Short mmCIF file of C-alpha atoms in Angstrom, two decimals:
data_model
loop_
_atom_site.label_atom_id
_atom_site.label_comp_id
_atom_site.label_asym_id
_atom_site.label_seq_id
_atom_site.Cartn_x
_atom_site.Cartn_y
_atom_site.Cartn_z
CA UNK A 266 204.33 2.38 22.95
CA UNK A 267 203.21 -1.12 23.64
CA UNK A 268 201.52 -3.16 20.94
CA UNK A 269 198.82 -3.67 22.94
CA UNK A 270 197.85 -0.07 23.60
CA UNK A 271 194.91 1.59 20.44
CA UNK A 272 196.53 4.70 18.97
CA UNK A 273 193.71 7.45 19.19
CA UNK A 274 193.96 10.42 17.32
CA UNK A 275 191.70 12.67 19.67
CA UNK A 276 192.96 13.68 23.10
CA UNK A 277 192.88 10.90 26.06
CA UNK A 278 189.51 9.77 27.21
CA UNK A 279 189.06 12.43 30.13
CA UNK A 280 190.14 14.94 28.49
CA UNK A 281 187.53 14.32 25.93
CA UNK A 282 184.69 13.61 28.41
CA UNK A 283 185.28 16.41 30.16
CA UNK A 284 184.60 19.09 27.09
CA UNK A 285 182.08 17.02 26.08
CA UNK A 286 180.39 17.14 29.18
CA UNK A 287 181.39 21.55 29.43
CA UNK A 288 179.92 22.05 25.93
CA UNK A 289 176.74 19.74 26.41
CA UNK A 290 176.01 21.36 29.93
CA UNK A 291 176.59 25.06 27.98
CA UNK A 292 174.46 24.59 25.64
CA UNK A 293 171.68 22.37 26.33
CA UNK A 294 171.52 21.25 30.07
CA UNK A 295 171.78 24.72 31.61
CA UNK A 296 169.32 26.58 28.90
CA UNK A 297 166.67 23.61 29.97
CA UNK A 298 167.53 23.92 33.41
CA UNK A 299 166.82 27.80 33.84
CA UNK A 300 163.12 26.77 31.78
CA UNK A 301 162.59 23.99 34.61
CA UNK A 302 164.07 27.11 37.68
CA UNK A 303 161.81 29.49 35.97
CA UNK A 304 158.76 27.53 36.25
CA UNK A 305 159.29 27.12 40.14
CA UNK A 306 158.55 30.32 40.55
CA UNK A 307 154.82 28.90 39.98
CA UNK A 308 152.96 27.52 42.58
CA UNK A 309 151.47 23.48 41.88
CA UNK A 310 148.00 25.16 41.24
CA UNK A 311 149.48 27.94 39.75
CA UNK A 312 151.01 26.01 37.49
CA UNK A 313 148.24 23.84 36.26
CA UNK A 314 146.20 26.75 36.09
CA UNK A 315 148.78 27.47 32.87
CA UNK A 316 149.33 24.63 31.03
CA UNK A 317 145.49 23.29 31.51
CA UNK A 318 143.81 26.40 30.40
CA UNK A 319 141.37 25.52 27.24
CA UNK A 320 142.97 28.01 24.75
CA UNK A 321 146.46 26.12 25.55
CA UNK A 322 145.11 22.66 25.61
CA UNK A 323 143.91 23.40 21.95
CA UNK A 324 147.21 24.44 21.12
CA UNK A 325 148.87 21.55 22.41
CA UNK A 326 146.40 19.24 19.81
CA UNK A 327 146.81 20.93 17.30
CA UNK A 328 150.57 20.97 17.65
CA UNK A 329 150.98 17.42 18.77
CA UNK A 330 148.76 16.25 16.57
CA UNK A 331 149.64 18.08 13.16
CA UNK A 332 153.46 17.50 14.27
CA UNK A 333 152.89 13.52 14.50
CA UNK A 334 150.66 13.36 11.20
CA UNK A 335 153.29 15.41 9.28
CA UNK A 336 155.78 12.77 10.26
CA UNK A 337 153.45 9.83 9.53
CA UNK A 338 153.01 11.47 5.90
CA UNK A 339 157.05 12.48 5.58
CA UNK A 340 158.00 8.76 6.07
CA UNK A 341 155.83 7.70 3.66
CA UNK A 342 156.08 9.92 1.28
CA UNK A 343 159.92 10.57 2.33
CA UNK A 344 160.74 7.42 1.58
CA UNK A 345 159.03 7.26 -1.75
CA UNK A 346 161.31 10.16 -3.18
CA UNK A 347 164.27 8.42 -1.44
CA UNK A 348 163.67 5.16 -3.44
CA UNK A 349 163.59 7.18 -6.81
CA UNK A 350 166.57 9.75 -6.23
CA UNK A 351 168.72 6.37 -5.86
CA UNK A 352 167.17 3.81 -7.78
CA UNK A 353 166.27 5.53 -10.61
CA UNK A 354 167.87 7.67 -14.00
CA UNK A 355 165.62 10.53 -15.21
CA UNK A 356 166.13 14.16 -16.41
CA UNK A 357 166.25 16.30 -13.52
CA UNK A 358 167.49 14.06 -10.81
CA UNK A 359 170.02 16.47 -9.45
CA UNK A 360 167.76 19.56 -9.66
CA UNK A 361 165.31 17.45 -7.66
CA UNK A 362 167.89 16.11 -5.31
CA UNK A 363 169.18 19.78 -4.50
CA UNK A 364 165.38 20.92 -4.34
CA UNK A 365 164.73 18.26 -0.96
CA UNK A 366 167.30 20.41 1.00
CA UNK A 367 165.58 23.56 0.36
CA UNK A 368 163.86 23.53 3.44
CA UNK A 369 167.25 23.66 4.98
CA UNK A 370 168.24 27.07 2.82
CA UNK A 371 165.10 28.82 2.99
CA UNK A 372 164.52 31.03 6.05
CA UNK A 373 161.29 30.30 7.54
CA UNK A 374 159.62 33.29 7.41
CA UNK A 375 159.83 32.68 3.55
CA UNK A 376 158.41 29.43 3.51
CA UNK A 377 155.30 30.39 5.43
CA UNK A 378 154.60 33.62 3.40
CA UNK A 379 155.32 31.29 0.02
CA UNK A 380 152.61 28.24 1.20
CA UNK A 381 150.12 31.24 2.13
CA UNK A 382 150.60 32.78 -1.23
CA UNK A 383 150.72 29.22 -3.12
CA UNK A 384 147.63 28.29 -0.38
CA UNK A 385 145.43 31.30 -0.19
CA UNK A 386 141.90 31.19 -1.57
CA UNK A 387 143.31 33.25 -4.66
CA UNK A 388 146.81 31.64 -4.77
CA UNK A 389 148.04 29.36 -7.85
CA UNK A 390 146.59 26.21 -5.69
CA UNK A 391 144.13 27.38 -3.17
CA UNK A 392 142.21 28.87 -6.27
CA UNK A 393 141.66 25.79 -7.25
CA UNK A 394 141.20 24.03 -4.10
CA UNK A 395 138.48 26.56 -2.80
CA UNK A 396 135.49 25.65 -4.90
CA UNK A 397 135.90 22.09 -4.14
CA UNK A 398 135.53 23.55 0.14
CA UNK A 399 138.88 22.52 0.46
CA UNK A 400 141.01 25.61 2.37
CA UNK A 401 144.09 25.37 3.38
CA UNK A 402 145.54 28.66 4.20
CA UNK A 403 144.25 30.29 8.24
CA UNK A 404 143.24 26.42 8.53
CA UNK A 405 144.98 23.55 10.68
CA UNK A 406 145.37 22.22 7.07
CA UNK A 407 147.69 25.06 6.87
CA UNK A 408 149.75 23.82 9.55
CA UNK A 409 150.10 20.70 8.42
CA UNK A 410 150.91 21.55 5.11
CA UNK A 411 153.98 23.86 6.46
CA UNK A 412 155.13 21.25 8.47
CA UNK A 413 155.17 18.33 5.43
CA UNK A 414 157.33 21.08 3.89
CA UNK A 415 159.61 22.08 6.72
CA UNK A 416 160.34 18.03 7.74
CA UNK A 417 160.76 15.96 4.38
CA UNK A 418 164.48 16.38 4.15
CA UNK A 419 165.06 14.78 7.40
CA UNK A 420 163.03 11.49 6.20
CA UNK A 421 164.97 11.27 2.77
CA UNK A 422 168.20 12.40 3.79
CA UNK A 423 167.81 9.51 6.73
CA UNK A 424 167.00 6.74 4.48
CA UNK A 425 169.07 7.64 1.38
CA UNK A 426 172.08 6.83 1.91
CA UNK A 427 170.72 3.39 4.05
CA UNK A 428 169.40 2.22 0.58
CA UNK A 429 172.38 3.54 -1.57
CA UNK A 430 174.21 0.80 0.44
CA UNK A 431 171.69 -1.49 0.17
CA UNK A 432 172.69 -4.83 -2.16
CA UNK A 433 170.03 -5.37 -4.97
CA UNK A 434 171.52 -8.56 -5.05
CA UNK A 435 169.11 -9.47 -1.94
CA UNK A 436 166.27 -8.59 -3.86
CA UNK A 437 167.23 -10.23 -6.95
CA UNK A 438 168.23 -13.63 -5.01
CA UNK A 439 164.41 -13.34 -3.33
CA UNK A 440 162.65 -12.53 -6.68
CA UNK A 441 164.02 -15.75 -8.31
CA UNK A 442 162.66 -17.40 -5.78
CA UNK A 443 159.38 -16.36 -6.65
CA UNK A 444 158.68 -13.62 -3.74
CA UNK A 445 156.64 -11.04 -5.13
CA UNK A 446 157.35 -7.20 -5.18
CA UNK A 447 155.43 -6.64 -1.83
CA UNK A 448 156.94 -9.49 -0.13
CA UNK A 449 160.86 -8.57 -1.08
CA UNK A 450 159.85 -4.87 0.30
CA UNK A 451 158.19 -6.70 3.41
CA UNK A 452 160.80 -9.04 4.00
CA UNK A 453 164.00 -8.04 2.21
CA UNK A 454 164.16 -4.19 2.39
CA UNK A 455 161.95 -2.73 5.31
CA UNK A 456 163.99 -4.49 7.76
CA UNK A 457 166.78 -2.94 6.80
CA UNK A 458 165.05 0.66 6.26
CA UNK A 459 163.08 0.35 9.31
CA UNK A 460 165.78 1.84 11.67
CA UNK A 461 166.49 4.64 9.50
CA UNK A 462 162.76 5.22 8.72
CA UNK A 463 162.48 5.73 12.54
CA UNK A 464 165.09 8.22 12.71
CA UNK A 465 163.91 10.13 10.15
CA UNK A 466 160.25 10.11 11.50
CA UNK A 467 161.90 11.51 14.80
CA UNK A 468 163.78 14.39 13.38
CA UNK A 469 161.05 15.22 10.91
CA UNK A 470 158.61 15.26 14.17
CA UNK A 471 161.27 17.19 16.33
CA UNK A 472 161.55 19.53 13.76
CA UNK A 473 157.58 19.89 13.67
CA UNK A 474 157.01 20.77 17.43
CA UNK A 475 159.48 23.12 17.97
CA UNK A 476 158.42 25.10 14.32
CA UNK A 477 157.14 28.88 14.44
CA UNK A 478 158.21 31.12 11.46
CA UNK A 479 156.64 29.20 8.21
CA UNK A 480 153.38 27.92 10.27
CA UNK A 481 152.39 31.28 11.96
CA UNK A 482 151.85 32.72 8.29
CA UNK A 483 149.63 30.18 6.95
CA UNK A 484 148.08 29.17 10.39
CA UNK A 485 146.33 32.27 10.62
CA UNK A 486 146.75 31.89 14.54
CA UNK A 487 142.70 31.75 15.13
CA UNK A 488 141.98 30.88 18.93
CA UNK A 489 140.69 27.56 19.74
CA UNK A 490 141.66 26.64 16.07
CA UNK A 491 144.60 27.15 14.32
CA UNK A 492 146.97 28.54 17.02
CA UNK A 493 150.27 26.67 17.57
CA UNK A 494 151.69 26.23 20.91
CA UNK A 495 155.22 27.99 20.38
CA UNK A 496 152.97 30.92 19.36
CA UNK A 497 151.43 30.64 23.13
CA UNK A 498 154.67 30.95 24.29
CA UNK A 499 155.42 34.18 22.28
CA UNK A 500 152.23 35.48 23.60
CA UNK A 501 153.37 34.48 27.00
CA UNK A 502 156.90 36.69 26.44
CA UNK A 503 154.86 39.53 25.18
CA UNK A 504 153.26 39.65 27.94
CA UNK A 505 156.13 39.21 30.32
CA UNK A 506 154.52 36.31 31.67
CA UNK A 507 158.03 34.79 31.91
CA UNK A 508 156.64 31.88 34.30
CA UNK A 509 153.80 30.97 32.26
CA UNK A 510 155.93 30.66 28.94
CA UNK A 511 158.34 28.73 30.62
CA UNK A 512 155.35 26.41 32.03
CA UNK A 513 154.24 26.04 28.23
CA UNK A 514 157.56 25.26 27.88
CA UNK A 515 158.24 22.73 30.08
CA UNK A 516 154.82 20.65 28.71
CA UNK A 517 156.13 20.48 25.70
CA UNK A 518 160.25 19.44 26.38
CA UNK A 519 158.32 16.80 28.67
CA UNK A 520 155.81 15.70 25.84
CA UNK A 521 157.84 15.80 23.21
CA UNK A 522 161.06 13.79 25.23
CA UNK A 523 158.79 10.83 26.07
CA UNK A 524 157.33 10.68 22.03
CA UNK A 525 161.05 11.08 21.29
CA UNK A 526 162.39 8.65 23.97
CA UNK A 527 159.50 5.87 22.64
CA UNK A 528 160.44 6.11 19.55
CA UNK A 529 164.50 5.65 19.84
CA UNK A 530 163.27 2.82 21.95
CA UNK A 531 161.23 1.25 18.93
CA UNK A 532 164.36 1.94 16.54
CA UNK A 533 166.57 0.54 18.73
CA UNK A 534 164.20 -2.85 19.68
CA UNK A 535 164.10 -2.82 15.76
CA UNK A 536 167.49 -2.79 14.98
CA UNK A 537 168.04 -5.18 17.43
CA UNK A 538 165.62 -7.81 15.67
CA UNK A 539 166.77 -7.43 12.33
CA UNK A 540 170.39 -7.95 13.27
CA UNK A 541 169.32 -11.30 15.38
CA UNK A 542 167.08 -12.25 12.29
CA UNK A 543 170.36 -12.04 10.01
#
């Protein structure tokens, strides 16, 4: 073997490719192909006839819009937890730090019938919550609430191990100095965090869209109000309106690909800029 050649455990490059490329198509690209197939059963007016009817537009804001909110709030508040699991000693820490992956564990149907109980007008917190005409449970509060719940361990799993790695020595060289707090987190660590803020926010809002079993419990699936769009698309199969689900369908891998695609583009334009600024 020549010096020049780079040993490689894994098998030669087109070997590789080429069950890359067989497991990718099996399991992604031909499941969204027969969605895209499905749909051209539909005629053009047919088709918009589906995905613009009122009842489905509402589903699309509320799903959309509680999806991106819950993402906004996990990377904030995600990132928060993330900063005290690793920079911080206090009684508890591990319990805690097991407790953000129970998301993960708990089957969904659980979650949602927990939050409803927790969320409910006579439930430990909606109890409370009620007299103030706050409700949460059969609300789009609901849904947002469920979603929070169901995406925070992408956010602080993303960014945890980014600021485990991250040298305090940076912010100790800036503090003497005399940057303040906000301007070594401005300056010093969100640069650094940004990228992996990003990603989080993207798999927390991934996550969001695509979630049925712990929102349809505490959603209370009202028309026009707090009905999901994946619960369309049940109603759809029930139906067997196979076309129109798949129409639904197809709105929402479109949507949700160009939110997705803008955002790796924003991670990738910022990771790009913080390595030129070093």
């Amino acid at each position: 073997m020549s010096a020049s050649r780079t040993f490689r455990v894994l098998p030669g490059f087109r070997l590789t490719l080429g069950y890359t490329l067989a497991y990718l198509s099996l399991i992604v690209l031909l499941p969204l192909a027969a969605v895209f197939l499905k749909t051209a059963s539909l005629s053009i007016a047919e088709f918009w006839n589906v995905i613009s009817a009122p009842r489905v537009v509402a589903s699309y804001k509320l799903s959309f819009g509680m999806s991106l909110a819950a993402a906004a709030i996990n990377a904030m508040f995600g990132l928060l937890l993330a900063w005290s699991l690793v920079r911080y000693s206090f009684p508890g820490k591990r319990v805690i730090d097991a407790l953000v992956d129970l998301p993960f564990a708990l089957p969904t149907a659980v979650a949602g019938i927990a939050l409803t109980a927790l969320y409910a007008k006579n439930g430990w917190i909606g109890q409370y919550l009620d007299p103030l005409g706050i409700q949460v449970a059969f609300k789009p509060l609901g849904v947002l609430v469920a979603l929070v719940f169901i995406g925070l361990p992408f956010v602080v799993r993303t960014v945890q191990p980014i600021l485990e790695d991250l040298d305090t020595e940076l912010e100790e060289a800036a503090a003497s100095l005399g940057a303040r707090r906000w301007q070594i987190f401005r300056h010093v660590i969100l640069p650094v965090l940004l990228p992996a803020l990003l990603t989080g926010f993207a798999l927390a809002f991934a996550r969001a869209v695509g979630e049925y079993g712990s929102v349809i419990f505490i959603a209370g699936n009202i028309p026009m109000v707090s009905e999901i769009t994946p619960l369309m698309i049940i109603t759809k199969l029930e139906q067997y309106d196979y076309a129109g689900a798949t129409a639904i369908a197809v709105v929402m891998l479109v949507v949700s690909f160009a939110l997705l695609l803008l955002i790796n583009g924003l991670q990738a334009w910022t990771a790009s800029r913080t390595g030129r600024e070093r």
